[in-house]
PDB file of C-alpha atoms in Angstrom:
ATOM      1  CA  MET A   1     -14.060 -43.920 -34.340  1.00  0.00           C
ATOM      2  CA  ALA A   2     -16.025 -42.333 -31.509  1.00  0.00           C
ATOM      3  CA  ARG A   3     -16.563 -38.616 -31.809  1.00  0.00           C
ATOM      4  CA  PRO A   4     -14.613 -36.586 -29.225  1.00  0.00           C
ATOM      5  CA  ARG A   5     -16.779 -35.455 -26.339  1.00  0.00           C
ATOM      6  CA  LYS A   6     -17.323 -31.745 -25.828  1.00  0.00           C
ATOM      7  CA  PRO A   7     -15.849 -30.413 -22.582  1.00  0.00           C
ATOM      8  CA  LEU A   8     -18.455 -30.393 -19.862  1.00  0.00           C
ATOM      9  CA  LEU A   9     -19.977 -27.014 -19.138  1.00  0.00           C
ATOM     10  CA  SER A  10     -18.783 -25.603 -15.827  1.00  0.00           C
ATOM     11  CA  ARG A  11     -18.811 -22.357 -13.891  1.00  0.00           C
ATOM     12  CA  ASP A  12     -15.143 -21.844 -14.711  1.00  0.00           C
ATOM     13  CA  ARG A  13     -15.731 -22.218 -18.454  1.00  0.00           C
ATOM     14  CA  ILE A  14     -18.635 -19.783 -18.329  1.00  0.00           C
ATOM     15  CA  VAL A  15     -16.630 -17.242 -16.335  1.00  0.00           C
ATOM     16  CA  GLU A  16     -13.671 -17.566 -18.705  1.00  0.00           C
ATOM     17  CA  ALA A  17     -15.877 -17.012 -21.758  1.00  0.00           C
ATOM     18  CA  ALA A  18     -17.709 -14.115 -20.148  1.00  0.00           C
ATOM     19  CA  GLY A  19     -14.433 -12.524 -19.083  1.00  0.00           C
ATOM     20  CA  ALA A  20     -13.073 -12.720 -22.617  1.00  0.00           C
ATOM     21  CA  LEU A  21     -16.243 -11.093 -23.928  1.00  0.00           C
ATOM     22  CA  VAL A  22     -16.084  -8.301 -21.339  1.00  0.00           C
ATOM     23  CA  ASP A  23     -12.425  -7.663 -22.155  1.00  0.00           C
ATOM     24  CA  SER A  24     -12.994  -7.478 -25.892  1.00  0.00           C
ATOM     25  CA  GLU A  25     -16.410  -5.802 -26.150  1.00  0.00           C
ATOM     26  CA  GLY A  26     -17.461  -4.484 -22.745  1.00  0.00           C
ATOM     27  CA  LEU A  27     -20.125  -5.325 -20.170  1.00  0.00           C
ATOM     28  CA  GLU A  28     -23.069  -4.774 -22.491  1.00  0.00           C
ATOM     29  CA  ALA A  29     -21.822  -7.481 -24.851  1.00  0.00           C
ATOM     30  CA  VAL A  30     -22.449 -10.206 -22.279  1.00  0.00           C
ATOM     31  CA  SER A  31     -25.698 -12.107 -22.798  1.00  0.00           C
ATOM     32  CA  THR A  32     -26.760 -15.710 -22.376  1.00  0.00           C
ATOM     33  CA  ARG A  33     -27.132 -15.969 -26.150  1.00  0.00           C
ATOM     34  CA  ARG A  34     -23.584 -14.769 -26.832  1.00  0.00           C
ATOM     35  CA  LEU A  35     -22.107 -16.930 -24.093  1.00  0.00           C
ATOM     36  CA  ALA A  36     -24.008 -20.014 -25.176  1.00  0.00           C
ATOM     37  CA  ALA A  37     -22.790 -19.548 -28.748  1.00  0.00           C
ATOM     38  CA  ALA A  38     -19.186 -19.093 -27.602  1.00  0.00           C
ATOM     39  CA  LEU A  39     -19.387 -22.222 -25.461  1.00  0.00           C
ATOM     40  CA  GLY A  40     -21.260 -24.316 -28.008  1.00  0.00           C
ATOM     41  CA  VAL A  41     -24.202 -25.012 -25.696  1.00  0.00           C
ATOM     42  CA  SER A  42     -27.854 -24.051 -25.434  1.00  0.00           C
ATOM     43  CA  GLY A  43     -28.745 -20.879 -23.562  1.00  0.00           C
ATOM     44  CA  PRO A  44     -30.835 -22.545 -20.836  1.00  0.00           C
ATOM     45  CA  SER A  45     -27.894 -24.769 -19.851  1.00  0.00           C
ATOM     46  CA  LEU A  46     -26.138 -21.703 -18.421  1.00  0.00           C
ATOM     47  CA  TYR A  47     -28.864 -21.406 -15.797  1.00  0.00           C
ATOM     48  CA  ASN A  48     -27.702 -24.654 -14.235  1.00  0.00           C
ATOM     49  CA  HIS A  49     -24.694 -22.659 -13.018  1.00  0.00           C
ATOM     50  CA  PHE A  50     -25.833 -19.017 -12.822  1.00  0.00           C
ATOM     51  CA  ARG A  51     -29.310 -17.617 -12.285  1.00  0.00           C
ATOM     52  CA  THR A  52     -28.733 -14.243 -13.920  1.00  0.00           C
ATOM     53  CA  LYS A  53     -26.362 -12.253 -16.097  1.00  0.00           C
ATOM     54  CA  ASP A  54     -25.431 -10.179 -13.031  1.00  0.00           C
ATOM     55  CA  GLU A  55     -24.289 -13.338 -11.242  1.00  0.00           C
ATOM     56  CA  ILE A  56     -22.028 -14.128 -14.182  1.00  0.00           C
ATOM     57  CA  LEU A  57     -20.533 -10.633 -14.148  1.00  0.00           C
ATOM     58  CA  ASP A  58     -20.041 -10.878 -10.387  1.00  0.00           C
ATOM     59  CA  ALA A  59     -18.096 -14.086 -10.931  1.00  0.00           C
ATOM     60  CA  VAL A  60     -15.966 -12.447 -13.626  1.00  0.00           C
ATOM     61  CA  ALA A  61     -15.234  -9.554 -11.262  1.00  0.00           C
ATOM     62  CA  ASP A  62     -14.327 -11.957  -8.473  1.00  0.00           C
ATOM     63  CA  ALA A  63     -11.951 -13.821 -10.760  1.00  0.00           C
ATOM     64  CA  VAL A  64     -10.092 -10.542 -11.268  1.00  0.00           C
ATOM     65  CA  SER A  65     -10.032  -9.873  -7.508  1.00  0.00           C
ATOM     66  CA  ALA A  66      -8.554 -13.332  -7.004  1.00  0.00           C
ATOM     67  CA  ARG A  67      -5.501 -12.274  -9.037  1.00  0.00           C
ATOM     68  CA  VAL A  68      -4.582  -9.541  -6.550  1.00  0.00           C
ATOM     69  CA  ASP A  69      -1.580 -10.371  -4.366  1.00  0.00           C
ATOM     70  CA  LEU A  70      -2.418 -10.282  -0.636  1.00  0.00           C
ATOM     71  CA  SER A  71       0.770 -11.839   0.693  1.00  0.00           C
ATOM     72  CA  MET A  72       2.042  -8.474   1.957  1.00  0.00           C
ATOM     73  CA  PHE A  73      -0.757  -8.428   4.539  1.00  0.00           C
ATOM     74  CA  ASP A  74       0.368 -11.659   6.179  1.00  0.00           C
ATOM     75  CA  SER A  75       1.407 -10.967   9.772  1.00  0.00           C
ATOM     76  CA  LYS A  76       4.687 -12.797   9.117  1.00  0.00           C
ATOM     77  CA  ASP A  77       5.550 -10.734   6.026  1.00  0.00           C
ATOM     78  CA  GLY A  78       7.113  -7.860   7.942  1.00  0.00           C
ATOM     79  CA  ARG A  79       6.653  -5.120   5.358  1.00  0.00           C
ATOM     80  CA  GLY A  80       4.769  -2.778   7.690  1.00  0.00           C
ATOM     81  CA  TRP A  81       1.386  -1.253   6.946  1.00  0.00           C
ATOM     82  CA  ARG A  82       2.626   1.528   4.637  1.00  0.00           C
ATOM     83  CA  LEU A  83       4.752  -0.623   2.332  1.00  0.00           C
ATOM     84  CA  ALA A  84       2.052  -3.307   2.385  1.00  0.00           C
ATOM     85  CA  LEU A  85      -0.542  -0.817   1.138  1.00  0.00           C
ATOM     86  CA  HIS A  86       1.891   0.450  -1.504  1.00  0.00           C
ATOM     87  CA  ASP A  87       2.669  -2.993  -2.894  1.00  0.00           C
ATOM     88  CA  TRP A  88      -0.965  -4.120  -2.708  1.00  0.00           C
ATOM     89  CA  ALA A  89      -2.100  -1.002  -4.572  1.00  0.00           C
ATOM     90  CA  HIS A  90       0.259  -1.795  -7.435  1.00  0.00           C
ATOM     91  CA  SER A  91      -0.865  -5.436  -7.560  1.00  0.00           C
ATOM     92  CA  TYR A  92      -4.536  -4.426  -7.501  1.00  0.00           C
ATOM     93  CA  ARG A  93      -4.079  -1.800 -10.193  1.00  0.00           C
ATOM     94  CA  GLY A  94      -2.134  -4.275 -12.323  1.00  0.00           C
ATOM     95  CA  ALA A  95      -5.023  -6.738 -12.206  1.00  0.00           C
ATOM     96  CA  LEU A  96      -7.499  -4.006 -13.125  1.00  0.00           C
ATOM     97  CA  SER A  97      -5.301  -2.660 -15.913  1.00  0.00           C
ATOM     98  CA  ASP A  98      -5.500  -6.051 -17.598  1.00  0.00           C
ATOM     99  CA  HIS A  99      -9.309  -6.034 -17.350  1.00  0.00           C
ATOM    100  CA  PRO A 100     -10.512  -2.393 -17.255  1.00  0.00           C
ATOM    101  CA  ASN A 101     -14.009  -3.127 -18.563  1.00  0.00           C
ATOM    102  CA  ILE A 102     -14.951  -5.012 -15.387  1.00  0.00           C
ATOM    103  CA  VAL A 103     -14.079  -2.068 -13.105  1.00  0.00           C
ATOM    104  CA  PRO A 104     -17.694  -0.758 -12.905  1.00  0.00           C
ATOM    105  CA  VAL A 105     -18.782  -4.105 -11.437  1.00  0.00           C
ATOM    106  CA  LEU A 106     -15.935  -4.108  -8.921  1.00  0.00           C
ATOM    107  CA  ALA A 107     -16.797  -0.534  -7.963  1.00  0.00           C
ATOM    108  CA  ARG A 108     -20.133  -1.735  -6.549  1.00  0.00           C
ATOM    109  CA  GLY A 109     -18.234  -3.339  -3.679  1.00  0.00           C
ATOM    110  CA  PRO A 110     -17.521  -6.969  -2.793  1.00  0.00           C
ATOM    111  CA  GLY A 111     -21.097  -7.918  -1.889  1.00  0.00           C
ATOM    112  CA  ARG A 112     -20.971 -11.681  -1.434  1.00  0.00           C
ATOM    113  CA  ARG A 113     -18.016 -12.301  -3.743  1.00  0.00           C
ATOM    114  CA  PRO A 114     -15.468 -14.523  -1.915  1.00  0.00           C
ATOM    115  CA  ALA A 115     -12.262 -13.124  -3.436  1.00  0.00           C
ATOM    116  CA  GLY A 116     -13.461  -9.556  -3.000  1.00  0.00           C
ATOM    117  CA  LEU A 117     -14.290 -10.227   0.632  1.00  0.00           C
ATOM    118  CA  ARG A 118     -10.858 -11.777   1.171  1.00  0.00           C
ATOM    119  CA  VAL A 119      -9.307  -8.545  -0.127  1.00  0.00           C
ATOM    120  CA  ALA A 120     -11.403  -6.417   2.242  1.00  0.00           C
ATOM    121  CA  ASP A 121     -10.668  -8.757   5.142  1.00  0.00           C
ATOM    122  CA  ALA A 122      -6.923  -8.728   4.486  1.00  0.00           C
ATOM    123  CA  VAL A 123      -6.679  -4.942   4.308  1.00  0.00           C
ATOM    124  CA  PHE A 124      -8.833  -4.327   7.386  1.00  0.00           C
ATOM    125  CA  GLY A 125      -7.055  -7.028   9.394  1.00  0.00           C
ATOM    126  CA  ALA A 126      -3.600  -5.731   8.527  1.00  0.00           C
ATOM    127  CA  MET A 127      -4.498  -2.147   9.393  1.00  0.00           C
ATOM    128  CA  THR A 128      -6.013  -3.007  12.768  1.00  0.00           C
ATOM    129  CA  GLU A 129      -3.063  -5.277  13.592  1.00  0.00           C
ATOM    130  CA  ALA A 130      -0.766  -2.348  12.784  1.00  0.00           C
ATOM    131  CA  GLY A 131      -2.554  -0.252  15.393  1.00  0.00           C
ATOM    132  CA  TRP A 132      -5.098   1.660  13.336  1.00  0.00           C
ATOM    133  CA  PRO A 133      -8.458   1.978  15.150  1.00  0.00           C
ATOM    134  CA  PRO A 134     -11.193  -0.047  13.399  1.00  0.00           C
ATOM    135  CA  ALA A 135     -13.024   3.029  12.120  1.00  0.00           C
ATOM    136  CA  HIS A 136      -9.837   4.361  10.531  1.00  0.00           C
ATOM    137  CA  ALA A 137      -8.976   0.936   9.103  1.00  0.00           C
ATOM    138  CA  THR A 138     -12.370   0.873   7.396  1.00  0.00           C
ATOM    139  CA  ARG A 139     -11.799   4.318   5.908  1.00  0.00           C
ATOM    140  CA  ILE A 140      -8.345   3.321   4.683  1.00  0.00           C
ATOM    141  CA  GLY A 141      -9.761   0.307   2.867  1.00  0.00           C
ATOM    142  CA  ALA A 142     -12.399   2.528   1.278  1.00  0.00           C
ATOM    143  CA  LEU A 143     -10.100   5.346   0.199  1.00  0.00           C
ATOM    144  CA  MET A 144      -7.550   2.930  -1.265  1.00  0.00           C
ATOM    145  CA  ARG A 145     -10.295   1.317  -3.335  1.00  0.00           C
ATOM    146  CA  TYR A 146     -11.505   4.735  -4.519  1.00  0.00           C
ATOM    147  CA  PHE A 147      -8.014   5.690  -5.602  1.00  0.00           C
ATOM    148  CA  ILE A 148      -7.084   2.404  -7.266  1.00  0.00           C
ATOM    149  CA  LEU A 149     -10.394   1.873  -9.057  1.00  0.00           C
ATOM    150  CA  GLY A 150     -10.421   5.480 -10.209  1.00  0.00           C
ATOM    151  CA  SER A 151      -6.959   5.111 -11.697  1.00  0.00           C
ATOM    152  CA  ALA A 152      -8.130   2.089 -13.689  1.00  0.00           C
ATOM    153  CA  VAL A 153     -11.231   3.700 -15.203  1.00  0.00           C
ATOM    154  CA  GLY A 154      -9.306   5.406 -17.979  1.00  0.00           C
ATOM    155  CA  SER A 155      -6.054   7.010 -19.040  1.00  0.00           C
ATOM    156  CA  PHE A 156      -5.458  10.696 -18.344  1.00  0.00           C
ATOM    157  CA  ALA A 157      -2.737  10.992 -20.967  1.00  0.00           C
ATOM    158  CA  GLY A 158      -4.719   8.910 -23.447  1.00  0.00           C
ATOM    159  CA  GLY A 159      -7.520  11.460 -23.277  1.00  0.00           C
ATOM    160  CA  PHE A 160      -5.518  13.964 -25.306  1.00  0.00           C
ATOM    161  CA  VAL A 161      -5.060  13.773 -29.084  1.00  0.00           C
ATOM    162  CA  ASP A 162      -1.783  13.810 -30.969  1.00  0.00           C
ATOM    163  CA  ASP A 163      -2.611  17.044 -32.790  1.00  0.00           C
ATOM    164  CA  ARG A 164      -0.995  20.345 -31.852  1.00  0.00           C
ATOM    165  CA  ALA A 165      -3.768  22.255 -33.640  1.00  0.00           C
ATOM    166  CA  ALA A 166      -6.345  20.925 -31.191  1.00  0.00           C
ATOM    167  CA  TYR A 167      -4.785  23.024 -28.429  1.00  0.00           C
ATOM    168  CA  ASP A 168      -4.736  26.541 -29.829  1.00  0.00           C
ATOM    169  CA  PRO A 169      -2.773  28.687 -27.345  1.00  0.00           C
ATOM    170  CA  SER A 170      -5.291  31.491 -27.760  1.00  0.00           C
ATOM    171  CA  ASP A 171      -7.903  29.160 -26.257  1.00  0.00           C
ATOM    172  CA  TYR A 172      -5.710  27.008 -24.016  1.00  0.00           C
ATOM    173  CA  PRO A 173      -2.607  29.001 -23.076  1.00  0.00           C
ATOM    174  CA  HIS A 174      -1.247  26.301 -20.777  1.00  0.00           C
ATOM    175  CA  LEU A 175      -1.739  23.247 -23.001  1.00  0.00           C
ATOM    176  CA  GLY A 176       0.987  23.889 -25.544  1.00  0.00           C
ATOM    177  CA  GLN A 177       2.515  20.441 -24.941  1.00  0.00           C
ATOM    178  CA  ALA A 178      -0.723  18.514 -24.464  1.00  0.00           C
ATOM    179  CA  HIS A 179      -0.448  16.899 -27.899  1.00  0.00           C
ATOM    180  CA  LEU A 180       2.623  15.014 -26.636  1.00  0.00           C
ATOM    181  CA  LEU A 181       0.791  13.280 -23.789  1.00  0.00           C
ATOM    182  CA  ALA A 182      -0.771  10.489 -25.840  1.00  0.00           C
ATOM    183  CA  GLU A 183       2.582   9.092 -26.983  1.00  0.00           C
ATOM    184  CA  ARG A 184       3.815   9.186 -23.376  1.00  0.00           C
ATOM    185  CA  GLN A 185       0.687   7.585 -21.975  1.00  0.00           C
ATOM    186  CA  HIS A 186       2.361   4.840 -19.967  1.00  0.00           C
ATOM    187  CA  GLU A 187       4.995   7.133 -18.457  1.00  0.00           C
ATOM    188  CA  VAL A 188       2.458   9.835 -17.529  1.00  0.00           C
ATOM    189  CA  ASP A 189      -0.187   7.512 -16.122  1.00  0.00           C
ATOM    190  CA  GLU A 190       2.252   5.380 -14.132  1.00  0.00           C
ATOM    191  CA  GLY A 191       3.936   8.480 -12.775  1.00  0.00           C
ATOM    192  CA  ALA A 192       0.601  10.001 -11.793  1.00  0.00           C
ATOM    193  CA  PHE A 193      -0.412   6.828  -9.962  1.00  0.00           C
ATOM    194  CA  GLU A 194       2.835   6.653  -8.017  1.00  0.00           C
ATOM    195  CA  THR A 195       2.706  10.375  -7.203  1.00  0.00           C
ATOM    196  CA  GLY A 196      -0.848  10.092  -5.908  1.00  0.00           C
ATOM    197  CA  LEU A 197      -0.137   6.905  -3.982  1.00  0.00           C
ATOM    198  CA  THR A 198       2.905   8.445  -2.294  1.00  0.00           C
ATOM    199  CA  ALA A 199       0.921  11.542  -1.330  1.00  0.00           C
ATOM    200  CA  LEU A 200      -1.890   9.391   0.037  1.00  0.00           C
ATOM    201  CA  LEU A 201       0.453   7.226   2.102  1.00  0.00           C
ATOM    202  CA  ASP A 202       2.388  10.265   3.345  1.00  0.00           C
ATOM    203  CA  GLY A 203      -0.879  11.726   4.592  1.00  0.00           C
ATOM    204  CA  LEU A 204      -1.832   8.485   6.302  1.00  0.00           C
ATOM    205  CA  ALA A 205       1.577   8.308   7.973  1.00  0.00           C
ATOM    206  CA  ILE A 206       1.015  11.759   9.482  1.00  0.00           C
ATOM    207  CA  GLN A 207      -2.399  10.681  10.775  1.00  0.00           C
ATOM    208  CA  TYR A 208      -0.930   7.460  12.137  1.00  0.00           C
ATOM    209  CA  GLU A 209       1.703   9.294  14.163  1.00  0.00           C
ATOM    210  CA  ALA A 210      -0.925  11.679  15.516  1.00  0.00           C
ATOM    211  CA  LEU A 211      -3.205   8.806  16.492  1.00  0.00           C
ATOM    212  CA  LYS A 212      -0.443   6.960  18.326  1.00  0.00           C
ATOM    213  CA  GLY A 213      -0.416   9.715  20.913  1.00  0.00           C
ATOM    214  CA  THR A 214      -4.143   9.378  21.581  1.00  0.00           C
ATOM    215  CA  ILE A 215      -4.594   5.601  21.647  1.00  0.00           C
TER     216      ILE A 215
END
């Protein structure tokens, strides 16, 4: 019987393998040697698809950006700019929460990455169509990215240990309940994100109303 053929090497297979490695071991774990071994190919064969390791990581980052829902920015959607930003922020954060190790690459900006550019284009287009001046629309896209990416870098609640003795009231008089945060990580972090997002959007709504009288 003929031996089964190995699947042909492709950009998608490389990106999938690299993404799995980033998720499990972090950015520094990605190398052509590790990827080649995972894919069952020789190292040089990867260069037929990507010139550098950075190009591979860019592609992994763009694959995450491609998972972000942008439907709320469609002109026919009807959600309005505030609700659109709210729902997009949750979709974006959800994608990042599944792949937190790639956040530093995404934080560099979209560069030439197609999915990342589609995100930037959708946000800017929706804000200008809603009546925001272009300069303000640019700032909104930037500040939303700062907030969402920052929330995905790490867990606030997870940064505390489940040990009451670590928070001696003589040293930290206001952290008597801090040892409880770790077990409530999801509740605390999700609540913090929603609180911050609401405050951010409330502030933008005030600016929007003020701008309407000057445009």
